[in-house]
Amino acid sequence: MNIPESTDSTARNDLARQVFVTLSLVVCVVGSMIGVGVFGGTPIAQAAGGALSADSTLLAPATPAFSIWSVIYTGLVAYTAWQWLPSQKSNPRERSLGWVVACSMLLNAAWILSVQAGWLPVSVLVIVALLVVLVVAFRRYISRRPASVPEAVVVDGTLGLYLGWASVAVCANIAAALKAAGFSGFGWRPEVWSIAVLVVVAAVGIAVAIKGEGRLALAAAIAWGLAWITVGRSADSPESAPTAIAAAAAAAAVLGAAIVVRTRSMTALARVRSGQER
């Protein structure tokens, strides 16, 4: 029996996607190890003259915040294994996400290497590109509901944490690059800038919570980063009570919005299912 050429081509494309995702994970993990100094690289907090350390700017989260990367990397490993399952090879959801997730992992490694090299302006471009790619992934995975709880955790949960943390990290990265470049803030007090940025982060977080029907992983990651900015500005130099309060308020607003939207969404879904069963 002859296999249609289109079917054979689709199978090859699926395999290429799976392989590309796996290779991208390897690059990402190796890059992360360089970033923590395992392979002789300088830890991110010490690279680029300490520009991205926990006490570099008002928008820098305290050191414990970065432990979220362990969860994200674990999720990416799980995602890579998940997409190799026979049931996922031709899954339309995975076909739309695989290449995008792979690109995000390559950009992650590129960001680490750019910081290691001390190229802060380049690191800003890379992390902005990473954020854009993760937004594309977000738009794609919310367009189709996960078929199971494991898929919701491995795919939606991982990518939600990834995007949420990147949303906070991009602000810290830009602030660090501007400070290193000697940006004076046009004479405005640093707190004015930090609070303005935090208001924007809160607004974006609330909008994403609404768009994503209250996906908690994404909101939790944003709130996590903001909460550690609160801790950093309360306990570490440079201290700033206004920034700490604004960050705490932003974290509460984003997480609260996600919980409210999620609750309403689940209630509405339950009503629909109840009506169908009658």
Short mmCIF file of N, CA and C in Angstrom, two decimals, residues 49-161:
data_model
loop_
_atom_site.label_atom_id
_atom_site.label_comp_id
_atom_site.label_asym_id
_atom_site.label_seq_id
_atom_site.Cartn_x
_atom_site.Cartn_y
_atom_site.Cartn_z
N GLY A 49 29.56 43.03 35.09
CA GLY A 49 29.85 43.96 36.18
C GLY A 49 28.78 43.99 37.25
N GLY A 50 28.02 42.91 37.37
CA GLY A 50 26.98 42.86 38.40
C GLY A 50 25.75 43.67 38.05
N ALA A 51 25.59 43.99 36.77
CA ALA A 51 24.46 44.84 36.34
C ALA A 51 23.11 44.19 36.63
N LEU A 52 23.08 42.86 36.68
CA LEU A 52 21.82 42.16 36.90
C LEU A 52 21.74 41.52 38.28
N SER A 53 22.52 42.01 39.20
CA SER A 53 22.49 41.48 40.56
C SER A 53 21.23 41.96 41.27
N ALA A 54 20.95 41.36 42.42
CA ALA A 54 19.71 41.65 43.14
C ALA A 54 19.67 43.07 43.72
N ASP A 55 20.81 43.73 43.77
CA ASP A 55 20.84 45.09 44.33
C ASP A 55 21.26 46.12 43.27
N SER A 56 21.05 45.78 42.01
CA SER A 56 21.51 46.68 40.95
C SER A 56 20.58 47.85 40.70
N THR A 57 19.25 47.59 40.69
CA THR A 57 18.27 48.64 40.42
C THR A 57 17.05 48.45 41.31
N LEU A 58 16.15 49.41 41.26
CA LEU A 58 14.93 49.32 42.06
C LEU A 58 14.01 48.20 41.57
N LEU A 59 14.18 47.77 40.34
CA LEU A 59 13.31 46.73 39.78
C LEU A 59 13.94 45.34 39.80
N ALA A 60 15.05 45.21 40.49
CA ALA A 60 15.71 43.91 40.57
C ALA A 60 15.09 43.06 41.68
N PRO A 61 14.59 41.86 41.35
CA PRO A 61 14.04 40.99 42.40
C PRO A 61 15.14 40.48 43.32
N ALA A 62 14.79 40.16 44.55
CA ALA A 62 15.76 39.57 45.48
C ALA A 62 16.21 38.21 44.95
N THR A 63 17.39 37.78 45.36
CA THR A 63 18.01 36.57 44.84
C THR A 63 17.13 35.33 44.84
N PRO A 64 16.37 35.03 45.91
CA PRO A 64 15.55 33.81 45.90
C PRO A 64 14.54 33.75 44.75
N ALA A 65 14.20 34.89 44.17
CA ALA A 65 13.21 34.90 43.08
C ALA A 65 13.66 34.04 41.92
N PHE A 66 14.97 33.96 41.70
CA PHE A 66 15.49 33.27 40.53
C PHE A 66 15.41 31.75 40.65
N SER A 67 15.01 31.27 41.81
CA SER A 67 14.81 29.82 41.96
C SER A 67 13.67 29.32 41.08
N ILE A 68 12.84 30.23 40.59
CA ILE A 68 11.74 29.83 39.70
C ILE A 68 12.27 29.21 38.41
N TRP A 69 13.51 29.54 38.07
CA TRP A 69 14.09 28.96 36.86
C TRP A 69 14.18 27.44 36.97
N SER A 70 14.42 26.93 38.17
CA SER A 70 14.49 25.48 38.35
C SER A 70 13.16 24.83 37.98
N VAL A 71 12.07 25.48 38.37
CA VAL A 71 10.74 24.96 38.05
C VAL A 71 10.48 25.06 36.54
N ILE A 72 10.88 26.18 35.95
CA ILE A 72 10.66 26.38 34.52
C ILE A 72 11.46 25.37 33.70
N TYR A 73 12.72 25.17 34.06
CA TYR A 73 13.54 24.20 33.33
C TYR A 73 13.00 22.79 33.49
N THR A 74 12.54 22.46 34.68
CA THR A 74 11.92 21.14 34.89
C THR A 74 10.70 20.99 34.00
N GLY A 75 9.91 22.05 33.91
CA GLY A 75 8.74 22.03 33.05
C GLY A 75 9.11 21.88 31.58
N LEU A 76 10.18 22.54 31.16
CA LEU A 76 10.61 22.43 29.76
C LEU A 76 11.10 21.02 29.43
N VAL A 77 11.77 20.39 30.40
CA VAL A 77 12.18 19.00 30.21
C VAL A 77 10.94 18.11 30.08
N ALA A 78 9.96 18.35 30.95
CA ALA A 78 8.72 17.57 30.90
C ALA A 78 7.99 17.82 29.59
N TYR A 79 7.97 19.06 29.14
CA TYR A 79 7.31 19.39 27.87
C TYR A 79 7.98 18.65 26.71
N THR A 80 9.31 18.64 26.72
CA THR A 80 10.04 17.98 25.64
C THR A 80 9.73 16.49 25.61
N ALA A 81 9.66 15.87 26.79
CA ALA A 81 9.30 14.45 26.86
C ALA A 81 7.85 14.25 26.41
N TRP A 82 6.98 15.15 26.83
CA TRP A 82 5.55 15.06 26.50
C TRP A 82 5.34 15.08 25.00
N GLN A 83 6.03 15.96 24.29
CA GLN A 83 5.78 16.09 22.87
C GLN A 83 6.30 14.89 22.08
N TRP A 84 7.05 14.00 22.74
CA TRP A 84 7.49 12.77 22.08
C TRP A 84 6.46 11.65 22.20
N LEU A 85 5.45 11.83 23.03
CA LEU A 85 4.43 10.79 23.16
C LEU A 85 3.74 10.58 21.82
N PRO A 86 3.45 9.33 21.47
CA PRO A 86 2.78 9.07 20.18
C PRO A 86 1.49 9.87 20.01
N SER A 87 0.78 10.08 21.11
CA SER A 87 -0.49 10.80 21.02
C SER A 87 -0.30 12.29 20.73
N GLN A 88 0.92 12.78 20.93
CA GLN A 88 1.18 14.20 20.75
C GLN A 88 1.87 14.53 19.43
N LYS A 89 2.37 13.52 18.76
CA LYS A 89 3.15 13.76 17.54
C LYS A 89 2.36 14.56 16.51
N SER A 90 1.09 14.19 16.33
CA SER A 90 0.28 14.88 15.31
C SER A 90 -0.80 15.76 15.95
N ASN A 91 -0.66 16.01 17.23
CA ASN A 91 -1.61 16.87 17.94
C ASN A 91 -1.54 18.29 17.38
N PRO A 92 -2.63 18.85 16.86
CA PRO A 92 -2.60 20.21 16.31
C PRO A 92 -2.05 21.24 17.30
N ARG A 93 -2.33 21.03 18.57
CA ARG A 93 -1.84 21.96 19.60
C ARG A 93 -0.31 21.95 19.66
N GLU A 94 0.26 20.75 19.61
CA GLU A 94 1.71 20.64 19.65
C GLU A 94 2.35 21.11 18.35
N ARG A 95 1.66 20.87 17.25
CA ARG A 95 2.19 21.36 15.98
C ARG A 95 2.29 22.87 15.95
N SER A 96 1.36 23.53 16.61
CA SER A 96 1.38 25.00 16.63
C SER A 96 2.36 25.55 17.65
N LEU A 97 2.70 24.73 18.67
CA LEU A 97 3.55 25.22 19.76
C LEU A 97 5.01 24.81 19.66
N GLY A 98 5.27 23.62 19.12
CA GLY A 98 6.62 23.06 19.19
C GLY A 98 7.73 23.98 18.71
N TRP A 99 7.58 24.49 17.50
CA TRP A 99 8.64 25.35 16.93
C TRP A 99 8.81 26.62 17.75
N VAL A 100 7.71 27.15 18.25
CA VAL A 100 7.77 28.39 19.04
C VAL A 100 8.47 28.15 20.37
N VAL A 101 8.12 27.05 21.05
CA VAL A 101 8.77 26.74 22.32
C VAL A 101 10.26 26.50 22.11
N ALA A 102 10.61 25.82 21.04
CA ALA A 102 12.02 25.57 20.74
C ALA A 102 12.77 26.89 20.55
N CYS A 103 12.18 27.82 19.83
CA CYS A 103 12.81 29.14 19.63
C CYS A 103 12.99 29.86 20.96
N SER A 104 12.02 29.71 21.86
CA SER A 104 12.14 30.37 23.16
C SER A 104 13.32 29.82 23.94
N MET A 105 13.56 28.52 23.84
CA MET A 105 14.69 27.92 24.55
C MET A 105 16.02 28.37 23.97
N LEU A 106 16.09 28.52 22.65
CA LEU A 106 17.32 29.02 22.03
C LEU A 106 17.56 30.47 22.42
N LEU A 107 16.50 31.27 22.46
CA LEU A 107 16.65 32.67 22.89
C LEU A 107 17.08 32.75 24.35
N ASN A 108 16.59 31.83 25.16
CA ASN A 108 16.98 31.78 26.56
C ASN A 108 18.50 31.61 26.67
N ALA A 109 19.03 30.64 25.91
CA ALA A 109 20.47 30.41 25.92
C ALA A 109 21.22 31.61 25.37
N ALA A 110 20.69 32.22 24.32
CA ALA A 110 21.33 33.40 23.73
C ALA A 110 21.38 34.55 24.71
N TRP A 111 20.32 34.69 25.53
CA TRP A 111 20.31 35.75 26.52
C TRP A 111 21.41 35.54 27.55
N ILE A 112 21.55 34.32 28.02
CA ILE A 112 22.59 34.02 29.00
C ILE A 112 23.97 34.32 28.44
N LEU A 113 24.22 33.90 27.22
CA LEU A 113 25.52 34.13 26.60
C LEU A 113 25.79 35.61 26.37
N SER A 114 24.75 36.37 26.02
CA SER A 114 24.94 37.81 25.81
C SER A 114 25.28 38.52 27.11
N VAL A 115 24.65 38.09 28.21
CA VAL A 115 24.99 38.67 29.51
C VAL A 115 26.40 38.27 29.92
N GLN A 116 26.74 37.00 29.68
CA GLN A 116 28.08 36.52 30.00
C GLN A 116 29.15 37.36 29.28
N ALA A 117 28.84 37.74 28.05
CA ALA A 117 29.78 38.53 27.26
C ALA A 117 29.78 40.01 27.66
N GLY A 118 28.83 40.39 28.54
CA GLY A 118 28.75 41.78 28.96
C GLY A 118 28.03 42.67 27.97
N TRP A 119 27.28 42.07 27.05
CA TRP A 119 26.57 42.84 26.02
C TRP A 119 25.15 43.14 26.51
N LEU A 120 25.03 44.07 27.41
CA LEU A 120 23.72 44.37 27.99
C LEU A 120 22.70 44.87 26.97
N PRO A 121 23.07 45.77 26.06
CA PRO A 121 22.09 46.19 25.04
C PRO A 121 21.58 45.01 24.21
N VAL A 122 22.49 44.10 23.88
CA VAL A 122 22.10 42.91 23.12
C VAL A 122 21.18 42.04 23.96
N SER A 123 21.49 41.91 25.25
CA SER A 123 20.66 41.09 26.13
C SER A 123 19.23 41.62 26.20
N VAL A 124 19.08 42.95 26.13
CA VAL A 124 17.74 43.55 26.13
C VAL A 124 16.98 43.13 24.88
N LEU A 125 17.65 43.21 23.73
CA LEU A 125 17.00 42.81 22.48
C LEU A 125 16.59 41.35 22.52
N VAL A 126 17.46 40.52 23.09
CA VAL A 126 17.18 39.08 23.14
C VAL A 126 16.01 38.78 24.07
N ILE A 127 16.00 39.40 25.24
CA ILE A 127 14.93 39.09 26.19
C ILE A 127 13.59 39.66 25.71
N VAL A 128 13.62 40.77 24.99
CA VAL A 128 12.39 41.29 24.40
C VAL A 128 11.88 40.32 23.33
N ALA A 129 12.81 39.80 22.53
CA ALA A 129 12.43 38.80 21.52
C ALA A 129 11.86 37.55 22.20
N LEU A 130 12.48 37.15 23.30
CA LEU A 130 11.98 35.99 24.06
C LEU A 130 10.56 36.24 24.55
N LEU A 131 10.32 37.43 25.05
CA LEU A 131 8.99 37.78 25.54
C LEU A 131 7.97 37.72 24.41
N VAL A 132 8.33 38.25 23.25
CA VAL A 132 7.43 38.24 22.09
C VAL A 132 7.10 36.80 21.69
N VAL A 133 8.12 35.95 21.65
CA VAL A 133 7.92 34.54 21.28
C VAL A 133 6.99 33.85 22.28
N LEU A 134 7.17 34.14 23.55
CA LEU A 134 6.32 33.53 24.57
C LEU A 134 4.88 34.05 24.51
N VAL A 135 4.72 35.29 24.10
CA VAL A 135 3.37 35.82 23.90
C VAL A 135 2.70 35.10 22.73
N VAL A 136 3.47 34.84 21.67
CA VAL A 136 2.94 34.08 20.53
C VAL A 136 2.50 32.70 21.00
N ALA A 137 3.34 32.05 21.81
CA ALA A 137 2.98 30.73 22.35
C ALA A 137 1.71 30.82 23.20
N PHE A 138 1.61 31.87 24.00
CA PHE A 138 0.43 32.07 24.84
C PHE A 138 -0.84 32.18 24.00
N ARG A 139 -0.77 32.98 22.97
CA ARG A 139 -1.92 33.16 22.09
C ARG A 139 -2.32 31.83 21.43
N ARG A 140 -1.34 31.00 21.16
CA ARG A 140 -1.63 29.73 20.50
C ARG A 140 -2.21 28.70 21.47
N TYR A 141 -1.64 28.61 22.68
CA TYR A 141 -2.14 27.56 23.55
C TYR A 141 -3.48 27.91 24.21
N ILE A 142 -3.82 29.20 24.29
CA ILE A 142 -5.14 29.52 24.84
C ILE A 142 -6.25 29.36 23.81
N SER A 143 -5.85 29.21 22.54
CA SER A 143 -6.85 29.05 21.48
C SER A 143 -7.45 27.65 21.48
N ARG A 144 -6.77 26.70 22.13
CA ARG A 144 -7.28 25.33 22.24
C ARG A 144 -7.13 24.87 23.68
N ARG A 145 -8.19 24.35 24.25
CA ARG A 145 -8.13 23.87 25.62
C ARG A 145 -7.30 22.59 25.71
N PRO A 146 -6.58 22.39 26.80
CA PRO A 146 -5.84 21.14 26.97
C PRO A 146 -6.81 19.97 27.06
N ALA A 147 -6.40 18.82 26.53
CA ALA A 147 -7.28 17.65 26.50
C ALA A 147 -7.27 16.88 27.81
N SER A 148 -6.30 17.17 28.69
CA SER A 148 -6.20 16.43 29.94
C SER A 148 -5.50 17.28 31.00
N VAL A 149 -5.59 16.83 32.24
CA VAL A 149 -4.91 17.53 33.33
C VAL A 149 -3.39 17.51 33.14
N PRO A 150 -2.78 16.35 32.80
CA PRO A 150 -1.33 16.36 32.56
C PRO A 150 -0.91 17.38 31.50
N GLU A 151 -1.70 17.48 30.42
CA GLU A 151 -1.36 18.45 29.38
C GLU A 151 -1.48 19.88 29.92
N ALA A 152 -2.49 20.13 30.72
CA ALA A 152 -2.67 21.45 31.31
C ALA A 152 -1.48 21.83 32.18
N VAL A 153 -0.96 20.86 32.92
CA VAL A 153 0.18 21.13 33.81
C VAL A 153 1.47 21.27 33.02
N VAL A 154 1.75 20.29 32.16
CA VAL A 154 3.03 20.24 31.45
C VAL A 154 3.15 21.35 30.40
N VAL A 155 2.08 21.58 29.66
CA VAL A 155 2.13 22.57 28.57
C VAL A 155 1.73 23.95 29.07
N ASP A 156 0.47 24.10 29.48
CA ASP A 156 -0.03 25.41 29.89
C ASP A 156 0.69 25.92 31.13
N GLY A 157 0.91 25.03 32.09
CA GLY A 157 1.57 25.44 33.33
C GLY A 157 2.99 25.90 33.09
N THR A 158 3.74 25.12 32.34
CA THR A 158 5.15 25.47 32.07
C THR A 158 5.26 26.78 31.30
N LEU A 159 4.49 26.88 30.22
CA LEU A 159 4.58 28.08 29.39
C LEU A 159 4.02 29.30 30.11
N GLY A 160 3.06 29.08 31.00
CA GLY A 160 2.54 30.19 31.80
C GLY A 160 3.59 30.73 32.75
N LEU A 161 4.27 29.84 33.45
CA LEU A 161 5.34 30.27 34.35
C LEU A 161 6.44 30.99 33.57
#
